[in-house]
PDB file of C-alpha atoms in Angstrom:
ATOM      1  CA  MET A   7     -64.923 185.880 106.381  1.00 91.00           C
ATOM      2  CA  LYS A   8     -65.819 188.888 104.578  1.00 98.00           C
ATOM      3  CA  ASN A   9     -62.964 191.649 105.642  1.00 98.00           C
ATOM      4  CA  LEU A  10     -62.569 195.158 104.026  1.00 98.00           C
ATOM      5  CA  ILE A  11     -59.390 197.509 104.039  1.00 98.00           C
ATOM      6  CA  PHE A  12     -60.769 201.065 103.754  1.00 98.00           C
ATOM      7  CA  GLN A  13     -58.865 204.145 103.920  1.00 97.00           C
ATOM      8  CA  TYR A  14     -60.755 207.966 102.560  1.00 93.00           C
ATOM      9  CA  TYR A  15     -58.696 211.323 101.949  1.00 91.00           C
ATOM     10  CA  ILE A  16     -60.557 214.365 102.561  1.00 83.00           C
ATOM     11  CA  PRO A  17     -57.978 217.651 101.436  1.00 73.00           C
ATOM     12  CA  TYR A  18     -56.645 219.034 104.634  1.00 57.00           C
ATOM     13  CA  GLU A  19     -57.631 222.066 106.036  1.00 55.00           C
ATOM     14  CA  SER A  20     -56.123 225.135 107.502  1.00 48.00           C
ATOM     15  CA  PHE A  21     -52.534 224.471 109.334  1.00 43.00           C
ATOM     16  CA  ASP A  22     -52.236 221.203 107.178  1.00 49.00           C
ATOM     17  CA  LYS A  23     -53.558 222.162 104.446  1.00 49.00           C
ATOM     18  CA  GLY A  24     -49.647 222.200 102.354  1.00 48.00           C
ATOM     19  CA  ILE A  25     -49.381 218.497 103.170  1.00 48.00           C
ATOM     20  CA  GLY A  26     -52.283 218.468 100.412  1.00 49.00           C
ATOM     21  CA  GLY A  27     -55.136 220.156  98.173  1.00 55.00           C
ATOM     22  CA  LYS A  28     -58.491 218.921  96.329  1.00 65.00           C
ATOM     23  CA  GLU A  29     -56.752 216.254  94.532  1.00 80.00           C
ATOM     24  CA  LEU A  30     -55.207 213.031  95.885  1.00 89.00           C
ATOM     25  CA  PRO A  31     -51.729 213.843  96.459  1.00 90.00           C
ATOM     26  CA  GLN A  32     -48.503 211.447  95.365  1.00 93.00           C
ATOM     27  CA  TRP A  33     -47.344 210.376  98.969  1.00 94.00           C
ATOM     28  CA  ALA A  34     -51.227 209.722  99.574  1.00 94.00           C
ATOM     29  CA  GLN A  35     -51.726 207.374  95.921  1.00 96.00           C
ATOM     30  CA  ALA A  36     -48.748 205.966  97.397  1.00 97.00           C
ATOM     31  CA  GLY A  37     -50.288 204.591 100.458  1.00 97.00           C
ATOM     32  CA  SER A  38     -53.809 203.440  98.983  1.00 98.00           C
ATOM     33  CA  ASN A  39     -52.234 201.224  96.001  1.00 98.00           C
ATOM     34  CA  SER A  40     -49.931 199.659  99.124  1.00 98.00           C
ATOM     35  CA  ALA A  41     -53.042 199.263 100.768  1.00 98.00           C
ATOM     36  CA  LYS A  42     -55.149 198.154  98.088  1.00 98.00           C
ATOM     37  CA  ASN A  43     -51.770 195.187  96.612  1.00 98.00           C
ATOM     38  CA  TYR A  44     -52.035 194.355 100.398  1.00 98.00           C
ATOM     39  CA  ALA A  45     -55.695 193.940 100.518  1.00 98.00           C
ATOM     40  CA  ASN A  46     -55.740 191.851  97.127  1.00 98.00           C
ATOM     41  CA  GLN A  47     -53.034 189.396  98.844  1.00 98.00           C
ATOM     42  CA  CYS A  48     -55.302 189.044 102.420  1.00 98.00           C
ATOM     43  CA  GLY A  49     -58.181 188.153  99.825  1.00 98.00           C
ATOM     44  CA  ALA A  50     -59.945 191.480 101.526  1.00 98.00           C
ATOM     45  CA  GLU A  51     -62.121 194.338  99.874  1.00 98.00           C
ATOM     46  CA  TYR A  52     -60.324 197.545  99.270  1.00 98.00           C
ATOM     47  CA  GLU A  53     -62.069 201.283  99.438  1.00 98.00           C
ATOM     48  CA  LEU A  54     -61.027 204.646  99.137  1.00 97.00           C
ATOM     49  CA  ASN A  55     -63.670 207.238 100.046  1.00 94.00           C
ATOM     50  CA  TYR A  56     -63.805 210.823  99.258  1.00 90.00           C
ATOM     51  CA  THR A  57     -66.775 212.064 101.284  1.00 87.00           C
ATOM     52  CA  ARG A  58     -66.920 213.206 105.127  1.00 84.00           C
ATOM     53  CA  HIS A  59     -69.851 211.652 107.302  1.00 84.00           C
ATOM     54  CA  PHE A  60     -69.656 214.180 109.527  1.00 83.00           C
ATOM     55  CA  LYS A  61     -70.055 217.640 107.790  1.00 79.00           C
ATOM     56  CA  HIS A  62     -69.846 219.625 110.378  1.00 80.00           C
ATOM     57  CA  ILE A  63     -67.089 218.753 112.705  1.00 78.00           C
ATOM     58  CA  ASP A  64     -63.558 218.556 112.159  1.00 76.00           C
ATOM     59  CA  PRO A  65     -62.723 216.056 109.146  1.00 74.00           C
ATOM     60  CA  ARG A  66     -59.522 214.401 110.956  1.00 76.00           C
ATOM     61  CA  LEU A  67     -62.499 213.064 112.935  1.00 84.00           C
ATOM     62  CA  ASP A  68     -63.933 211.268 109.891  1.00 85.00           C
ATOM     63  CA  THR A  69     -62.169 207.459 110.868  1.00 88.00           C
ATOM     64  CA  LEU A  70     -64.921 207.579 113.207  1.00 92.00           C
ATOM     65  CA  ARG A  71     -67.671 206.669 110.493  1.00 93.00           C
ATOM     66  CA  LEU A  72     -66.633 203.015 111.220  1.00 94.00           C
ATOM     67  CA  PHE A  73     -68.758 202.380 113.667  1.00 92.00           C
ATOM     68  CA  TYR A  74     -71.603 204.426 112.582  1.00 92.00           C
ATOM     69  CA  ASP A  75     -71.752 204.238 109.695  1.00 94.00           C
ATOM     70  CA  GLU A  76     -74.354 201.098 109.146  1.00 95.00           C
ATOM     71  CA  SER A  77     -73.492 200.480 105.390  1.00 95.00           C
ATOM     72  CA  PHE A  78     -69.837 198.734 107.438  1.00 97.00           C
ATOM     73  CA  ASP A  79     -71.799 195.910 109.319  1.00 97.00           C
ATOM     74  CA  GLU A  80     -71.707 193.877 105.937  1.00 98.00           C
ATOM     75  CA  TYR A  81     -68.138 193.257 107.183  1.00 98.00           C
ATOM     76  CA  ASP A  82     -67.104 190.970 109.849  1.00 98.00           C
ATOM     77  CA  ASN A  83     -63.761 192.945 110.358  1.00 98.00           C
ATOM     78  CA  VAL A  84     -62.548 196.517 109.082  1.00 98.00           C
ATOM     79  CA  LEU A  85     -58.677 197.424 109.182  1.00 98.00           C
ATOM     80  CA  CYS A  86     -58.539 201.343 108.468  1.00 97.00           C
ATOM     81  CA  LEU A  87     -55.299 202.768 107.066  1.00 98.00           C
ATOM     82  CA  ASP A  88     -54.171 206.214 107.117  1.00 96.00           C
ATOM     83  CA  LEU A  89     -52.720 206.842 103.806  1.00 96.00           C
ATOM     84  CA  ASP A  90     -49.417 208.464 104.472  1.00 96.00           C
ATOM     85  CA  MET A  91     -48.851 203.820 105.451  1.00 98.00           C
ATOM     86  CA  LEU A  92     -46.456 201.538 103.586  1.00 98.00           C
ATOM     87  CA  ILE A  93     -47.066 198.293 104.289  1.00 98.00           C
ATOM     88  CA  ARG A  94     -44.461 196.124 103.589  1.00 97.00           C
ATOM     89  CA  THR A  95     -45.659 192.838 105.046  1.00 98.00           C
ATOM     90  CA  ARG A  96     -46.843 189.312 103.513  1.00 97.00           C
ATOM     91  CA  LYS A  97     -48.288 188.042 106.831  1.00 98.00           C
ATOM     92  CA  ASN A  98     -52.002 189.060 107.162  1.00 98.00           C
ATOM     93  CA  VAL A  99     -52.808 191.269 110.050  1.00 98.00           C
ATOM     94  CA  PHE A 100     -56.422 189.809 109.589  1.00 98.00           C
ATOM     95  CA  ASP A 101     -54.864 186.219 111.281  1.00 98.00           C
ATOM     96  CA  LEU A 102     -53.800 187.825 114.147  1.00 98.00           C
ATOM     97  CA  ILE A 103     -57.659 188.641 115.085  1.00 98.00           C
ATOM     98  CA  GLU A 104     -58.420 186.504 118.726  1.00 97.00           C
ATOM     99  CA  SER A 105     -61.494 185.443 119.385  1.00 96.00           C
ATOM    100  CA  ASN A 106     -63.527 188.418 121.328  1.00 97.00           C
ATOM    101  CA  THR A 107     -61.558 191.578 120.498  1.00 98.00           C
ATOM    102  CA  ASP A 108     -63.583 194.122 119.897  1.00 98.00           C
ATOM    103  CA  VAL A 109     -60.378 196.471 118.209  1.00 98.00           C
ATOM    104  CA  ALA A 110     -56.758 195.833 117.815  1.00 98.00           C
ATOM    105  CA  MET A 111     -54.398 198.651 117.968  1.00 98.00           C
ATOM    106  CA  VAL A 112     -50.630 199.300 118.589  1.00 98.00           C
ATOM    107  CA  HIS A 113     -49.393 201.821 121.232  1.00 96.00           C
ATOM    108  CA  GLU A 114     -47.534 204.922 120.213  1.00 91.00           C
ATOM    109  CA  LEU A 115     -44.200 203.701 122.201  1.00 90.00           C
ATOM    110  CA  GLY A 116     -42.213 206.181 123.110  1.00 82.00           C
ATOM    111  CA  ILE A 117     -44.994 208.949 123.489  1.00 79.00           C
ATOM    112  CA  PHE A 118     -43.976 209.793 126.378  1.00 73.00           C
ATOM    113  CA  THR A 119     -39.940 209.677 126.243  1.00 67.00           C
ATOM    114  CA  LYS A 120     -39.447 210.225 122.146  1.00 65.00           C
ATOM    115  CA  ARG A 121     -41.667 212.787 120.915  1.00 59.00           C
ATOM    116  CA  GLY A 122     -41.688 215.731 124.012  1.00 57.00           C
ATOM    117  CA  SER A 123     -43.821 216.768 125.958  1.00 57.00           C
ATOM    118  CA  TRP A 124     -47.059 217.683 124.269  1.00 64.00           C
ATOM    119  CA  LEU A 125     -48.883 214.620 125.584  1.00 69.00           C
ATOM    120  CA  GLY A 126     -48.832 216.010 129.054  1.00 60.00           C
ATOM    121  CA  ARG A 127     -50.038 219.048 127.805  1.00 64.00           C
ATOM    122  CA  VAL A 128     -52.071 217.491 126.505  1.00 67.00           C
ATOM    123  CA  MET A 129     -53.866 215.205 129.496  1.00 67.00           C
ATOM    124  CA  ASN A 130     -52.511 217.318 132.883  1.00 60.00           C
ATOM    125  CA  PRO A 131     -54.166 221.088 131.902  1.00 59.00           C
ATOM    126  CA  PRO A 132     -57.378 221.882 134.000  1.00 59.00           C
ATOM    127  CA  LEU A 133     -61.035 221.290 133.330  1.00 51.00           C
ATOM    128  CA  HIS A 134     -61.175 225.202 131.909  1.00 48.00           C
ATOM    129  CA  GLU A 135     -58.367 224.467 129.322  1.00 56.00           C
ATOM    130  CA  ARG A 136     -60.407 221.615 128.543  1.00 60.00           C
ATOM    131  CA  GLY A 137     -57.304 218.579 129.559  1.00 74.00           C
ATOM    132  CA  ILE A 138     -57.927 215.295 129.042  1.00 83.00           C
ATOM    133  CA  LYS A 139     -58.114 213.838 132.106  1.00 84.00           C
ATOM    134  CA  ALA A 140     -60.652 216.497 133.291  1.00 83.00           C
ATOM    135  CA  TYR A 141     -63.100 215.457 130.564  1.00 88.00           C
ATOM    136  CA  GLY A 142     -62.361 211.948 131.642  1.00 91.00           C
ATOM    137  CA  LYS A 143     -63.946 212.390 134.568  1.00 90.00           C
ATOM    138  CA  HIS A 144     -66.208 214.301 133.299  1.00 91.00           C
ATOM    139  CA  LEU A 145     -67.405 211.323 131.287  1.00 94.00           C
ATOM    140  CA  PHE A 146     -66.669 208.165 133.450  1.00 95.00           C
ATOM    141  CA  GLY A 147     -65.949 209.482 137.168  1.00 94.00           C
ATOM    142  CA  SER A 148     -63.660 211.216 139.774  1.00 92.00           C
ATOM    143  CA  ASP A 149     -61.939 207.721 139.766  1.00 94.00           C
ATOM    144  CA  TRP A 150     -61.063 207.401 136.065  1.00 93.00           C
ATOM    145  CA  LYS A 151     -57.797 207.492 134.206  1.00 91.00           C
ATOM    146  CA  PHE A 152     -56.373 205.673 131.547  1.00 92.00           C
ATOM    147  CA  PRO A 153     -55.517 202.034 131.165  1.00 95.00           C
ATOM    148  CA  ARG A 154     -51.845 200.641 131.082  1.00 93.00           C
ATOM    149  CA  SER A 155     -50.556 198.949 128.114  1.00 94.00           C
ATOM    150  CA  SER A 156     -50.576 194.992 127.959  1.00 95.00           C
ATOM    151  CA  LEU A 157     -47.858 194.756 125.557  1.00 95.00           C
ATOM    152  CA  TYR A 158     -45.331 197.969 127.076  1.00 92.00           C
ATOM    153  CA  ARG A 159     -45.397 197.973 130.787  1.00 89.00           C
ATOM    154  CA  ASP A 160     -42.830 200.969 132.468  1.00 86.00           C
ATOM    155  CA  GLU A 161     -45.185 203.237 129.394  1.00 85.00           C
ATOM    156  CA  ASN A 162     -46.666 205.455 131.743  1.00 83.00           C
ATOM    157  CA  TYR A 163     -50.631 204.431 130.115  1.00 87.00           C
ATOM    158  CA  ARG A 164     -51.564 202.773 126.857  1.00 93.00           C
ATOM    159  CA  TYR A 165     -52.194 205.971 124.135  1.00 93.00           C
ATOM    160  CA  LEU A 166     -53.477 203.802 120.641  1.00 96.00           C
ATOM    161  CA  ASN A 167     -52.424 205.514 117.264  1.00 95.00           C
ATOM    162  CA  GLY A 168     -55.901 205.669 115.192  1.00 95.00           C
ATOM    163  CA  GLY A 169     -53.801 205.377 112.048  1.00 96.00           C
ATOM    164  CA  LEU A 170     -54.470 201.262 112.057  1.00 98.00           C
ATOM    165  CA  GLN A 171     -57.841 200.415 113.184  1.00 98.00           C
ATOM    166  CA  LEU A 172     -58.583 196.530 112.819  1.00 98.00           C
ATOM    167  CA  TRP A 173     -62.171 196.853 113.985  1.00 98.00           C
ATOM    168  CA  THR A 174     -64.636 193.263 114.579  1.00 98.00           C
ATOM    169  CA  LYS A 175     -68.067 193.513 113.981  1.00 98.00           C
ATOM    170  CA  GLN A 176     -68.680 193.047 117.246  1.00 98.00           C
ATOM    171  CA  GLY A 177     -66.652 195.836 118.349  1.00 98.00           C
ATOM    172  CA  ARG A 178     -68.502 198.148 115.721  1.00 98.00           C
ATOM    173  CA  LEU A 179     -71.436 197.074 117.002  1.00 98.00           C
ATOM    174  CA  LYS A 180     -70.076 197.536 120.887  1.00 98.00           C
ATOM    175  CA  ALA A 181     -68.878 201.278 120.024  1.00 98.00           C
ATOM    176  CA  ARG A 182     -71.899 202.538 117.898  1.00 97.00           C
ATOM    177  CA  GLU A 183     -73.957 201.504 121.546  1.00 97.00           C
ATOM    178  CA  LEU A 184     -70.924 202.037 124.063  1.00 98.00           C
ATOM    179  CA  PHE A 185     -68.645 205.704 122.479  1.00 97.00           C
ATOM    180  CA  THR A 186     -70.505 208.688 123.944  1.00 96.00           C
ATOM    181  CA  SER A 187     -70.762 211.930 121.872  1.00 94.00           C
ATOM    182  CA  VAL A 188     -69.109 212.779 118.825  1.00 92.00           C
ATOM    183  CA  ASP A 189     -70.432 216.892 119.180  1.00 91.00           C
ATOM    184  CA  ASP A 190     -70.202 217.069 122.811  1.00 92.00           C
ATOM    185  CA  TYR A 191     -66.544 215.761 122.221  1.00 92.00           C
ATOM    186  CA  VAL A 192     -65.547 218.619 120.361  1.00 88.00           C
ATOM    187  CA  LEU A 193     -67.657 221.103 122.345  1.00 86.00           C
ATOM    188  CA  HIS A 194     -65.538 220.722 125.404  1.00 85.00           C
ATOM    189  CA  THR A 195     -62.324 219.589 123.518  1.00 82.00           C
ATOM    190  CA  ARG A 196     -60.019 220.563 121.091  1.00 75.00           C
ATOM    191  CA  TYR A 197     -58.409 217.069 119.843  1.00 80.00           C
ATOM    192  CA  THR A 198     -59.416 214.736 116.336  1.00 81.00           C
ATOM    193  CA  GLU A 199     -60.204 211.164 116.893  1.00 89.00           C
ATOM    194  CA  GLN A 200     -57.113 209.459 118.401  1.00 90.00           C
ATOM    195  CA  MET A 201     -57.400 211.453 121.473  1.00 91.00           C
ATOM    196  CA  TYR A 202     -61.865 209.961 121.397  1.00 94.00           C
ATOM    197  CA  ILE A 203     -60.667 206.313 120.617  1.00 96.00           C
ATOM    198  CA  ASN A 204     -58.683 206.764 123.611  1.00 96.00           C
ATOM    199  CA  LEU A 205     -61.005 207.744 125.713  1.00 95.00           C
ATOM    200  CA  GLN A 206     -63.827 205.800 124.462  1.00 97.00           C
ATOM    201  CA  LEU A 207     -61.562 202.401 124.412  1.00 98.00           C
ATOM    202  CA  SER A 208     -61.100 203.095 128.096  1.00 97.00           C
ATOM    203  CA  GLN A 209     -63.685 201.345 129.351  1.00 97.00           C
ATOM    204  CA  PRO A 210     -63.943 198.602 130.807  1.00 96.00           C
ATOM    205  CA  GLU A 211     -66.411 197.033 128.158  1.00 97.00           C
ATOM    206  CA  PHE A 212     -63.389 197.247 125.693  1.00 98.00           C
ATOM    207  CA  ASN A 213     -61.851 194.141 124.772  1.00 98.00           C
ATOM    208  CA  VAL A 214     -58.197 195.961 122.696  1.00 98.00           C
ATOM    209  CA  GLN A 215     -56.063 193.473 121.504  1.00 98.00           C
ATOM    210  CA  GLU A 216     -52.412 195.452 120.966  1.00 98.00           C
ATOM    211  CA  LEU A 217     -50.342 194.596 118.287  1.00 98.00           C
ATOM    212  CA  ASP A 218     -46.931 194.944 118.411  1.00 96.00           C
ATOM    213  CA  THR A 219     -45.144 198.473 117.215  1.00 97.00           C
ATOM    214  CA  ASN A 220     -44.011 196.811 113.578  1.00 98.00           C
ATOM    215  CA  TRP A 221     -47.454 196.811 112.744  1.00 98.00           C
ATOM    216  CA  ASN A 222     -47.312 200.898 112.296  1.00 98.00           C
ATOM    217  CA  ARG A 223     -44.509 201.951 113.330  1.00 97.00           C
ATOM    218  CA  LEU A 224     -44.206 205.581 113.182  1.00 95.00           C
ATOM    219  CA  SER A 225     -40.726 207.256 111.681  1.00 93.00           C
ATOM    220  CA  TYR A 226     -39.416 208.444 114.472  1.00 91.00           C
ATOM    221  CA  GLN A 227     -39.111 204.526 115.483  1.00 93.00           C
ATOM    222  CA  TRP A 228     -37.096 204.364 112.730  1.00 94.00           C
ATOM    223  CA  SER A 229     -34.164 202.862 113.414  1.00 93.00           C
ATOM    224  CA  PHE A 230     -31.377 204.597 111.607  1.00 94.00           C
ATOM    225  CA  ASN A 231     -34.202 206.023 110.103  1.00 92.00           C
ATOM    226  CA  GLN A 232     -35.295 203.780 107.934  1.00 95.00           C
ATOM    227  CA  PRO A 233     -38.734 202.420 107.718  1.00 96.00           C
ATOM    228  CA  ASP A 234     -38.341 198.963 108.787  1.00 97.00           C
ATOM    229  CA  GLY A 235     -41.325 197.805 109.720  1.00 98.00           C
ATOM    230  CA  TYR A 236     -44.767 195.862 108.678  1.00 98.00           C
ATOM    231  CA  ILE A 237     -46.930 198.643 108.039  1.00 98.00           C
ATOM    232  CA  ASN A 238     -44.642 202.020 108.530  1.00 98.00           C
ATOM    233  CA  HIS A 239     -46.353 205.973 109.092  1.00 98.00           C
ATOM    234  CA  TYR A 240     -44.843 208.402 107.592  1.00 97.00           C
ATOM    235  CA  LEU A 241     -45.811 210.792 110.478  1.00 91.00           C
ATOM    236  CA  GLY A 242     -44.268 214.710 108.629  1.00 88.00           C
ATOM    237  CA  PRO A 243     -45.214 216.268 105.735  1.00 88.00           C
ATOM    238  CA  GLN A 244     -40.434 215.216 104.850  1.00 91.00           C
ATOM    239  CA  ASP A 245     -41.969 211.450 105.591  1.00 93.00           C
ATOM    240  CA  LYS A 246     -44.931 211.887 103.264  1.00 93.00           C
ATOM    241  CA  LEU A 247     -42.054 213.198 100.847  1.00 90.00           C
ATOM    242  CA  ARG A 248     -39.908 209.789 101.124  1.00 93.00           C
ATOM    243  CA  MET A 249     -43.117 207.624 100.096  1.00 95.00           C
ATOM    244  CA  VAL A 250     -43.105 209.079  96.796  1.00 91.00           C
ATOM    245  CA  LYS A 251     -39.913 207.785  96.063  1.00 73.00           C
ATOM    246  CA  LYS A 252     -40.060 204.206  97.223  1.00 56.00           C
TER     247      LYS A 252
END
C-alpha cells in the first residue's frame, strides 16, 4: 500500500488573519513536525503544501483538492490532517481502514450540547438565509436529511469534523464523480469545506467509516482541559499557543 499524510498551509485571511501570516507560524510548524514524524512511523509519505488548488474561492475549501486533484491518484490512502493537531500515539491509523471504506472520519461529539447553538442556526434558517438543510433538499430531494452517527446514536445526526480525513482511492474517485459543484455550493451557502463534505457524504452511495473521538479529540472534549486523545485538535487561538509549549 502506498499511503500519504497530507497537510497544507495557506495564509489566513479576513477575521482569521491573526492566526497566521505568510510565514508558517510556530503552532503550524509543530503540527507539521508531528505529522511528519507520524508518517515516518507509519511508513507513509508526507507532504506539506503551500499552493492553492482553488484560486477563486475561500482558501479554507482547499482540502477538497484531495479528490479533485488527480495527482493524488497514485496513492492508495491519503490522510489529510489540519496543522493544528498533535499526534501522541503509536497506533497506525491506516491499519483501521475497513474493506469498502470510502473515507474514515470522526463525528464531532458534543457539537449539539457543548458548543452552543451555532449549528442550529446554520442548519435551520429559511432558504433566503442560505440554510444548509434547505440547500441539501435542493440538491438531493425534499426527503433528504443528514444520516445518524453510527457510533453516537444519541446525537441528532452525524456531523464529521474535517480536521482528520482518511480517504481511500475508491472513495476519492467516487467523490470526484458524485460530489456536486463546489462553485454552486459557494454561491448558495456561506460555509467552508467541512459542511460541504458532510453534505456530500450524506449520499447513500458513500461508505463512511466512523472512528472514535480519540482520533480527532477536539479541545473542548478534553478531560480537565488536558489533551487526552491519540490525535489532539487545538481549535482556538489560545489552544494553538499551547502547541508551541509542547
